[in-house]
């Protein structure tokens, strides 16, 4: 049986691991390679590095982090943050990343996902979706949707109906896209996995947005990684069962040693969830 | 004793560098090459690969690598195919058309059967950690790439197609997904392959590289 995955996420800024609360108030939590090794030894199923370095000129720093990590850690590694070009992807994969996670650039130019999947294979293209509860849109739909999409209505949230809107720039910019429809569209263009973050829950420790997680997991036929809001082991359980996610991503509960990966897996196993020992 | 050298076939597809790092970590030298002369002189050969069957075989042909790989295989030197590399060892692949493979082990490569309308929902590709089990005809994994591993040990998979060998006795390990039990590792004499990625399967995956170096 396929195991549900537990994935610690490391936010990396200028080569150092940090974790923000709702994307602000960053705290320094150490060296990425040491963190990665620690999690690997604990039984993490994969690792995600989210590069939050502001400057695109500093991309060589994350490349270096990936290279050093891949020398010593032999589990799948996903890198996200600031990926804009096929060359950015190629460099990360060459450095030892197994997958890349793309958010803003997918919203700005969905064809980028098609091109990336065609060139590197769907298996390494993760589309990250940051979503917030809404009733109708608050953001302007992107230009491509109005100008060149045959059926713009198929991607925007329905007015007056509770749904979730896609955000970019760390949850600051609403983009006028419906998160569930967007996930389906990304799958159609070649995304291999969806990394789904609830902006309402991120940093709150109140648990995943189960409604969002479940809606996307049931809509798409590619794996969904749930993210945003994990504060307890029960939350992981809920995301993987009620939320129907294939994997759960968490940061602070692991970074600040509130729980170890092993404790998380022992708990899930005791509740009947299949995990990798 | 001098270090063993593993040659890794570079045919433009696949996670060559992850495989290279795993080989080094397992204690051997690794050489990535697309030179027919280098490949045909390999003591140990790995055919890695991520991508589509047709593209894979056409890239091997385009680089003149089919005969060198076959010559290593026929001389009894160990060959390990990983993921698409394992699939390419077979006679024929049915991914986007029908393509001839390297035919080092008889059998074909087929897509996961489509989920039944009323059956349990499952996702393709098969991505993630899944257990490997010993098929009924095997008593143990001694002297194979899986030596020392236990039934149910988890490996990391990413694939949409599976290998179906003509002779079931070539199945080294089986894995269950989506209502199907498929061949997750294969072995015929000096030729072996795994559908999962041992270089991404943590400490147990690295053991598989060490076992390969003992063949």
Coordinates of C-alpha atoms in Angstrom, one line a residue:
Chain A
X1 CA 0.0 0.0 0.0
X2 CA 1.1 3.5 -0.8
X3 CA 2.1 5.4 2.3
X4 CA 0.9 8.9 3.2
X5 CA 3.9 11.2 3.2
X6 CA 5.1 13.5 5.9
X7 CA 7.1 16.4 4.5
X8 CA 9.0 19.0 6.6
X9 CA 9.3 22.3 4.8
X10 CA 12.4 24.5 5.3
X11 CA 12.1 28.1 4.4
X12 CA 15.5 29.2 3.2
X13 CA 16.6 32.9 3.1
X14 CA 20.1 33.8 1.9
X15 CA 21.2 30.2 2.5
X16 CA 19.8 30.0 6.1
X17 CA 16.6 28.3 7.3
X18 CA 13.9 30.5 8.7
X19 CA 10.2 30.1 9.5
X20 CA 7.8 32.9 9.4
X21 CA 4.4 33.1 11.1
X22 CA 1.9 33.9 8.3
X23 CA 4.9 34.9 6.2
X24 CA 6.2 37.6 8.6
X25 CA 8.3 37.7 11.8
X26 CA 11.0 35.4 10.5
X27 CA 13.2 33.6 13.0
X28 CA 16.5 32.1 12.1
X29 CA 16.5 28.3 12.7
X30 CA 19.8 27.1 11.3
X31 CA 21.8 25.5 8.5
X32 CA 19.8 23.8 5.7
X33 CA 22.0 20.8 5.2
X34 CA 22.1 20.0 8.9
X35 CA 18.3 20.4 9.1
X36 CA 17.8 18.2 6.0
X37 CA 20.1 15.4 7.4
X38 CA 18.3 15.6 10.7
X39 CA 14.9 15.1 9.1
X40 CA 16.1 12.4 6.8
X41 CA 17.4 10.5 9.8
X42 CA 14.1 11.0 11.6
X43 CA 12.2 9.4 8.7
X44 CA 11.0 12.3 6.7
X45 CA 9.6 11.0 3.4
X46 CA 10.7 14.1 1.4
X47 CA 12.0 17.5 2.0
X48 CA 10.9 20.9 0.6
X49 CA 13.1 23.9 0.5
X50 CA 11.2 27.1 0.0
X51 CA 13.6 29.8 -1.1
X52 CA 12.3 33.1 0.2
X53 CA 15.4 35.0 -0.8
X54 CA 14.1 38.2 -2.3
X55 CA 16.6 38.8 -5.0
X56 CA 16.7 36.8 -8.2
X57 CA 20.4 37.6 -8.5
X58 CA 21.1 35.5 -5.4
X59 CA 19.8 32.2 -7.0
X60 CA 23.3 30.8 -6.8
X61 CA 22.9 30.6 -3.0
X62 CA 20.0 28.1 -3.1
X63 CA 21.7 26.2 -5.9
X64 CA 24.7 25.7 -3.6
X65 CA 22.4 24.7 -0.7
X66 CA 20.7 22.1 -2.9
X67 CA 24.0 20.7 -4.1
X68 CA 25.4 20.3 -0.6
X69 CA 22.1 18.7 0.6
X70 CA 22.0 16.3 -2.3
X71 CA 25.5 15.0 -1.5
X72 CA 24.3 13.7 1.9
X73 CA 20.5 13.3 1.8
X74 CA 19.0 10.5 -0.3
X75 CA 15.3 11.2 -0.2
X76 CA 13.3 13.3 -2.7
X77 CA 14.0 17.0 -2.5
X78 CA 11.6 19.7 -3.8
X79 CA 12.7 23.3 -4.2
X80 CA 10.3 26.2 -4.6
X81 CA 10.5 30.0 -4.6
X82 CA 11.3 32.5 -7.3
X83 CA 11.3 30.0 -10.2
X84 CA 10.6 32.0 -13.4
X85 CA 12.4 30.3 -16.3
X86 CA 13.1 26.9 -17.7
X87 CA 16.7 27.6 -17.0
X88 CA 15.9 28.1 -13.3
X89 CA 14.4 24.7 -13.2
X90 CA 17.2 23.1 -15.2
X91 CA 19.8 24.5 -12.7
X92 CA 17.9 23.2 -9.7
X93 CA 17.4 19.7 -11.1
X94 CA 21.0 19.6 -12.1
X95 CA 22.1 20.6 -8.6
X96 CA 20.2 17.6 -7.2
X97 CA 16.6 18.8 -6.7
X98 CA 14.1 16.1 -7.7
X99 CA 11.1 18.4 -8.2
X100 CA 10.5 22.1 -8.4
X101 CA 7.5 23.9 -6.9
X102 CA 6.1 26.8 -9.0
X103 CA 3.6 29.3 -7.8
X104 CA 3.6 32.9 -9.0
X105 CA 5.0 32.1 -12.5
X106 CA 2.2 29.6 -13.0
X107 CA -0.4 32.2 -12.3
X108 CA 1.4 34.8 -14.4
X109 CA 1.9 32.4 -17.3
X110 CA 0.2 29.0 -17.2
X111 CA 1.9 27.9 -20.4
X112 CA 5.1 27.9 -18.4
X113 CA 3.8 24.8 -16.6
X114 CA 3.0 23.1 -20.0
X115 CA 6.5 23.9 -21.2
X116 CA 8.2 22.8 -18.0
X117 CA 6.3 19.5 -17.9
X118 CA 7.0 18.8 -21.6
X119 CA 10.7 19.5 -21.1
X120 CA 11.4 18.0 -17.7
X121 CA 8.5 15.6 -17.2
X122 CA 5.4 16.1 -15.0
X123 CA 6.9 14.1 -12.2
X124 CA 9.2 17.0 -11.3
X125 CA 6.7 19.8 -11.7
X126 CA 4.8 20.7 -8.5
X127 CA 2.4 23.6 -8.7
X128 CA 2.1 25.4 -5.4
X129 CA -1.3 27.0 -4.8
X130 CA -1.9 29.5 -2.0
X131 CA -5.6 29.8 -1.4
X132 CA -7.9 31.9 0.9
X133 CA -11.6 31.5 1.6
X134 CA -13.8 33.9 -0.3
X135 CA -17.3 34.5 -1.6
X136 CA -16.6 35.7 -5.1
X137 CA -13.3 37.2 -6.2
X138 CA -11.5 40.1 -4.7
X139 CA -8.5 40.2 -7.1
X140 CA -8.4 41.1 -10.8
X141 CA -8.0 38.1 -13.0
X142 CA -4.6 37.8 -14.7
X143 CA -4.3 39.3 -18.2
X144 CA -3.9 36.0 -20.0
X145 CA -7.3 34.8 -18.6
X146 CA -9.2 37.7 -20.1
X147 CA -7.2 38.0 -23.3
X148 CA -6.4 34.5 -24.4
X149 CA -8.3 31.9 -22.4
X150 CA -11.3 30.5 -24.3
X151 CA -13.6 30.3 -21.2
X152 CA -12.5 32.7 -18.4
X153 CA -15.5 31.9 -16.3
X154 CA -14.3 28.3 -16.0
X155 CA -11.4 29.5 -13.7
X156 CA -12.9 32.3 -11.6
X157 CA -14.7 31.9 -8.3
X158 CA -18.5 32.0 -8.5
X159 CA -19.9 35.2 -7.0
X160 CA -21.7 34.8 -3.8
X161 CA -20.7 31.2 -3.3
X162 CA -18.1 30.2 -0.7
X163 CA -15.0 29.0 -2.4
X164 CA -11.2 29.7 -2.3
X165 CA -9.3 32.3 -4.2
X166 CA -5.7 31.9 -5.4
X167 CA -3.1 34.3 -4.0
X168 CA 0.5 35.0 -5.0
X169 CA 3.4 36.8 -3.4
X170 CA 3.2 35.0 -0.1
X171 CA -0.5 35.5 0.2
X172 CA -0.6 39.2 -0.4
X173 CA -2.0 39.4 -3.9
X174 CA -5.5 37.9 -4.7
X175 CA -5.5 36.7 -8.3
X176 CA -9.2 36.3 -9.2
X177 CA -8.8 32.5 -9.7
X178 CA -10.8 29.7 -8.1
X179 CA -8.3 27.4 -6.3
X180 CA -10.1 24.1 -7.1
X181 CA -10.6 25.0 -10.8
X182 CA -7.0 26.3 -10.9
X183 CA -5.7 23.0 -9.6
X184 CA -7.6 21.1 -12.3
X185 CA -6.3 23.4 -14.9
X186 CA -2.7 23.0 -13.7
X187 CA -3.1 19.2 -13.8
X188 CA -4.4 19.5 -17.4
X189 CA -1.3 21.5 -18.4
X190 CA 1.1 18.9 -16.9
X191 CA 1.5 19.5 -13.2
X192 CA 2.6 16.3 -11.4
X193 CA 1.6 17.3 -7.9
X194 CA -0.3 20.1 -6.1
X195 CA 1.2 21.7 -3.0
X196 CA -1.9 23.3 -1.5
X197 CA -1.5 26.0 1.2
X198 CA -4.4 27.6 3.1
X199 CA -3.5 31.2 3.7
X200 CA -6.2 31.4 6.3
X201 CA -4.5 28.7 8.3
X202 CA -0.8 29.2 7.5
X203 CA 1.0 30.0 10.7
X204 CA -2.1 29.7 12.9
X205 CA -1.5 26.1 14.2
X206 CA -5.3 25.6 14.0
X207 CA -5.1 22.8 11.6
X208 CA -5.5 22.4 7.8
X209 CA -8.4 24.0 6.0
X210 CA -10.1 20.6 5.6
X211 CA -12.8 21.9 3.2
X212 CA -10.2 23.3 0.8
X213 CA -7.9 20.2 1.1
X214 CA -10.7 17.8 0.4
X215 CA -12.2 19.9 -2.4
X216 CA -8.9 19.9 -4.3
X217 CA -7.9 16.3 -3.5
X218 CA -11.3 15.1 -4.8
X219 CA -11.1 17.2 -7.9
X220 CA -7.7 16.3 -9.3
X221 CA -6.2 12.9 -10.0
X222 CA -2.6 13.9 -9.1
X223 CA -1.3 13.8 -5.6
X224 CA -2.1 16.7 -3.3
X225 CA 0.3 17.9 -0.5
X226 CA -1.7 19.7 2.2
X227 CA 0.0 22.6 3.9
X228 CA -0.8 25.5 6.3
X229 CA -1.9 25.4 9.9
X230 CA -0.5 22.2 11.4
X231 CA -0.2 22.6 15.1
X232 CA -0.8 19.1 16.4
X233 CA -0.5 15.5 15.3
X234 CA -4.3 15.3 15.1
X235 CA -4.1 18.0 12.4
X236 CA -1.9 15.8 10.3
X237 CA -4.3 12.9 10.7
X238 CA -7.3 15.0 9.7
X239 CA -5.6 16.4 6.6
X240 CA -4.6 12.9 5.4
X241 CA -8.0 11.3 6.2
X242 CA -10.9 13.8 6.1
X243 CA -8.9 16.1 3.8
X244 CA -8.0 13.1 1.6
X245 CA -4.5 14.6 1.0
X246 CA -1.7 12.3 -0.2
X247 CA 0.9 14.1 1.9
X248 CA 1.1 16.6 4.7
X249 CA 3.6 19.4 4.8
X250 CA 4.6 21.1 8.1
X251 CA 7.3 23.4 9.3
X252 CA 7.2 24.8 12.8
X253 CA 5.9 21.8 14.7
X254 CA 9.0 20.0 13.5
X255 CA 11.5 22.9 13.5
X256 CA 10.8 23.8 17.1
X257 CA 10.9 20.2 18.1
X258 CA 7.3 20.2 19.3
X259 CA 7.0 16.8 17.7
X260 CA 9.5 14.6 15.9
X261 CA 8.7 13.0 12.6
X262 CA 8.8 9.7 14.3
X263 CA 6.2 10.7 16.8
X264 CA 4.0 12.0 14.0
X265 CA 4.3 8.7 12.1
X266 CA 3.8 6.6 15.2
X267 CA 0.6 8.6 15.9
X268 CA -0.7 8.2 12.4
X269 CA 0.1 4.5 12.4
X270 CA -1.8 4.0 15.7
X271 CA -4.8 5.7 14.0
X272 CA -4.6 3.2 11.0
X273 CA -2.9 5.5 8.5
X274 CA -0.3 3.8 6.3
X275 CA 3.0 5.5 6.7
X276 CA 6.6 4.5 5.9
X277 CA 8.2 3.2 9.0
Chain B
X1 CA 41.9 -2.9 -2.9
X2 CA 41.1 -0.3 -5.5
X3 CA 37.7 1.2 -5.8
X4 CA 35.2 -0.3 -8.2
X5 CA 33.9 2.0 -11.0
X6 CA 30.3 2.2 -12.0
X7 CA 29.5 3.7 -15.4
X8 CA 26.2 5.6 -15.6
X9 CA 24.7 5.8 -19.1
X10 CA 24.0 9.4 -20.1
X11 CA 21.3 9.5 -22.7
X12 CA 19.8 12.8 -21.9
X13 CA 17.1 11.6 -19.6
X14 CA 17.1 11.1 -15.9
X15 CA 18.5 12.0 -12.6
X16 CA 22.1 11.2 -13.4
X17 CA 23.6 13.2 -10.6
X18 CA 21.5 11.7 -7.9
X19 CA 22.5 8.3 -9.1
X20 CA 26.2 9.4 -9.3
X21 CA 26.1 10.7 -5.7
X22 CA 24.5 7.5 -4.5
X23 CA 27.1 5.3 -6.2
X24 CA 29.9 7.4 -4.6
X25 CA 28.1 7.3 -1.2
X26 CA 28.0 3.5 -1.6
X27 CA 31.8 3.5 -2.0
X28 CA 32.5 3.3 -5.7
X29 CA 33.7 5.7 -8.3
X30 CA 31.1 6.9 -10.7
X31 CA 31.5 7.9 -14.3
X32 CA 28.7 9.5 -16.3
X33 CA 29.2 8.9 -20.0
X34 CA 27.5 8.8 -23.3
X35 CA 30.5 7.5 -25.1
X36 CA 29.9 4.0 -26.7
X37 CA 33.5 3.1 -26.0
X38 CA 33.3 3.9 -22.3
X39 CA 30.0 2.2 -21.9
X40 CA 31.0 -1.0 -23.6
X41 CA 34.1 -1.3 -21.3
X42 CA 32.0 -0.9 -18.1
X43 CA 32.7 -3.2 -15.2
X44 CA 29.4 -2.2 -13.6
X45 CA 26.7 -0.4 -15.6
X46 CA 23.7 1.6 -14.5
X47 CA 20.9 2.7 -16.9
X48 CA 19.1 5.4 -15.1
X49 CA 16.2 7.3 -16.5
X50 CA 13.1 9.4 -16.0
X51 CA 10.8 10.0 -18.9
X52 CA 9.0 8.3 -21.7
X53 CA 10.0 4.9 -23.1
X54 CA 10.0 5.9 -26.8
X55 CA 12.1 8.9 -26.1
X56 CA 14.5 6.9 -24.0
X57 CA 15.1 4.2 -26.6
X58 CA 15.4 6.7 -29.4
X59 CA 18.0 8.7 -27.4
X60 CA 20.0 5.5 -26.7
X61 CA 19.9 4.7 -30.4
X62 CA 20.8 8.2 -31.4
X63 CA 24.0 8.0 -29.3
X64 CA 24.9 4.6 -30.5
X65 CA 24.5 3.2 -27.0
X66 CA 22.2 0.1 -27.6
X67 CA 25.0 -2.2 -28.8
X68 CA 27.5 -1.2 -26.0
X69 CA 24.8 -1.8 -23.3
X70 CA 24.0 -5.2 -24.9
X71 CA 27.7 -6.2 -25.0
X72 CA 28.1 -5.5 -21.3
X73 CA 25.0 -7.5 -20.6
X74 CA 25.9 -10.5 -22.7
X75 CA 29.4 -10.7 -21.2
X76 CA 27.9 -11.2 -17.8
X77 CA 28.9 -7.9 -16.2
X78 CA 26.3 -6.5 -13.8
X79 CA 23.7 -4.1 -15.3
X80 CA 21.2 -2.2 -13.2
X81 CA 18.3 -0.4 -14.8
X82 CA 16.5 2.2 -12.6
X83 CA 12.9 3.3 -13.3
X84 CA 12.7 4.0 -17.0
X85 CA 16.1 2.4 -17.2
X86 CA 14.5 -0.9 -15.9
X87 CA 11.7 -0.6 -18.4
X88 CA 14.1 -0.1 -21.3
X89 CA 15.7 -3.5 -20.4
X90 CA 12.5 -5.2 -21.7
X91 CA 11.5 -6.4 -25.2
X92 CA 8.8 -3.8 -25.9
X93 CA 7.3 -0.7 -24.4
X94 CA 3.7 0.4 -24.9
X95 CA 4.0 4.0 -23.8
X96 CA 2.7 6.4 -26.5
X97 CA 2.9 3.8 -29.3
X98 CA 4.8 0.5 -29.3
X99 CA 8.6 0.7 -29.1
X100 CA 11.2 -2.0 -29.1
X101 CA 13.4 -2.0 -26.0
X102 CA 16.8 -3.4 -25.3
X103 CA 15.3 -6.9 -25.0
X104 CA 17.8 -8.0 -22.3
X105 CA 14.9 -9.5 -20.4
X106 CA 11.8 -10.8 -22.2
X107 CA 8.6 -8.9 -21.4
X108 CA 6.8 -5.7 -22.0
X109 CA 6.0 -2.4 -20.3
X110 CA 2.4 -1.5 -19.9
X111 CA 0.4 1.3 -18.4
X112 CA -1.2 0.9 -15.0
X113 CA -4.7 -0.3 -15.8
X114 CA -7.3 2.5 -15.7
X115 CA -9.2 2.7 -12.4
X116 CA -12.4 0.7 -12.5
X117 CA -15.6 2.9 -12.5
X118 CA -16.8 1.6 -9.2
X119 CA -13.4 0.6 -7.7
X120 CA -11.4 2.5 -5.2
X121 CA -10.1 5.9 -6.5
X122 CA -6.3 5.8 -7.1
X123 CA -4.0 8.3 -8.7
X124 CA -1.6 7.8 -11.6
X125 CA 1.4 8.4 -11.6
X126 CA 2.1 6.2 -8.6
X127 CA 4.1 8.6 -6.6
X128 CA 5.5 8.0 -3.1
X129 CA 6.7 5.3 -0.8
X130 CA 5.5 1.8 -1.1
X131 CA 6.5 -1.6 0.1
X132 CA 8.4 -4.3 -1.8
X133 CA 7.5 -8.0 -1.3
X134 CA 9.0 -11.3 -2.2
X135 CA 7.1 -13.2 -4.9
X136 CA 5.9 -16.7 -4.1
X137 CA 8.6 -18.4 -6.2
X138 CA 11.5 -16.9 -4.2
X139 CA 12.8 -18.1 -0.8
X140 CA 15.1 -15.2 -0.1
X141 CA 16.9 -12.2 -1.7
X142 CA 20.4 -13.5 -0.9
X143 CA 23.1 -12.5 -3.5
X144 CA 20.7 -10.1 -5.2
X145 CA 20.5 -6.3 -5.1
X146 CA 17.9 -6.7 -2.4
X147 CA 20.0 -8.7 0.0
X148 CA 19.5 -7.8 3.6
X149 CA 16.2 -6.0 2.9
X150 CA 13.0 -7.1 4.5
X151 CA 9.6 -7.7 3.0
X152 CA 7.5 -4.6 3.2
X153 CA 10.5 -2.3 3.2
X154 CA 9.5 1.0 1.6
X155 CA 11.0 2.4 -1.6
X156 CA 10.3 5.7 -3.4
X157 CA 8.3 5.3 -6.7
X158 CA 7.4 7.7 -9.5
X159 CA 5.9 6.0 -12.5
X160 CA 2.9 5.4 -14.7
X161 CA 4.0 2.3 -16.5
X162 CA 4.9 -1.1 -15.1
X163 CA 7.1 -4.0 -16.3
X164 CA 5.5 -7.4 -17.0
X165 CA 8.2 -10.0 -17.6
X166 CA 7.2 -13.0 -19.8
X167 CA 8.8 -15.4 -17.3
X168 CA 7.4 -14.6 -13.8
X169 CA 10.5 -16.2 -12.2
X170 CA 12.4 -13.1 -13.2
X171 CA 10.3 -11.1 -10.8
X172 CA 12.6 -10.2 -7.9
X173 CA 10.1 -8.1 -5.9
X174 CA 6.5 -7.1 -6.1
X175 CA 4.5 -4.1 -5.0
X176 CA 0.8 -3.5 -4.8
X177 CA -0.9 -0.3 -6.0
X178 CA -4.3 0.5 -7.4
X179 CA -5.5 -3.0 -7.2
X180 CA -2.6 -4.3 -9.2
X181 CA 0.4 -6.3 -8.0
X182 CA 3.3 -5.4 -10.3
X183 CA 6.9 -6.2 -10.7
X184 CA 8.9 -3.6 -8.7
X185 CA 12.3 -5.3 -9.1
X186 CA 13.5 -7.7 -11.7
X187 CA 16.5 -10.0 -12.1
X188 CA 17.8 -12.4 -14.8
X189 CA 21.3 -13.5 -14.2
X190 CA 23.5 -10.4 -14.3
X191 CA 20.7 -8.1 -15.4
X192 CA 18.7 -6.4 -12.7
X193 CA 16.4 -3.5 -12.4
X194 CA 14.1 -1.6 -10.0
X195 CA 11.1 0.4 -10.8
X196 CA 11.6 2.5 -7.7
X197 CA 14.5 5.0 -7.2
X198 CA 17.0 3.5 -4.7
X199 CA 18.9 6.7 -4.8
X200 CA 15.9 8.4 -3.3
X201 CA 14.9 5.7 -0.9
X202 CA 17.0 6.7 2.0
X203 CA 19.4 4.3 3.8
X204 CA 17.8 1.1 2.5
X205 CA 18.1 2.4 -1.1
X206 CA 21.8 3.0 -0.6
X207 CA 22.0 -0.7 0.6
X208 CA 20.8 -1.6 -2.9
X209 CA 23.7 0.2 -4.5
X210 CA 26.1 -1.5 -2.1
X211 CA 24.5 -4.9 -3.0
X212 CA 24.9 -4.1 -6.7
X213 CA 28.6 -3.5 -6.2
X214 CA 28.9 -7.0 -4.6
X215 CA 27.5 -8.7 -7.8

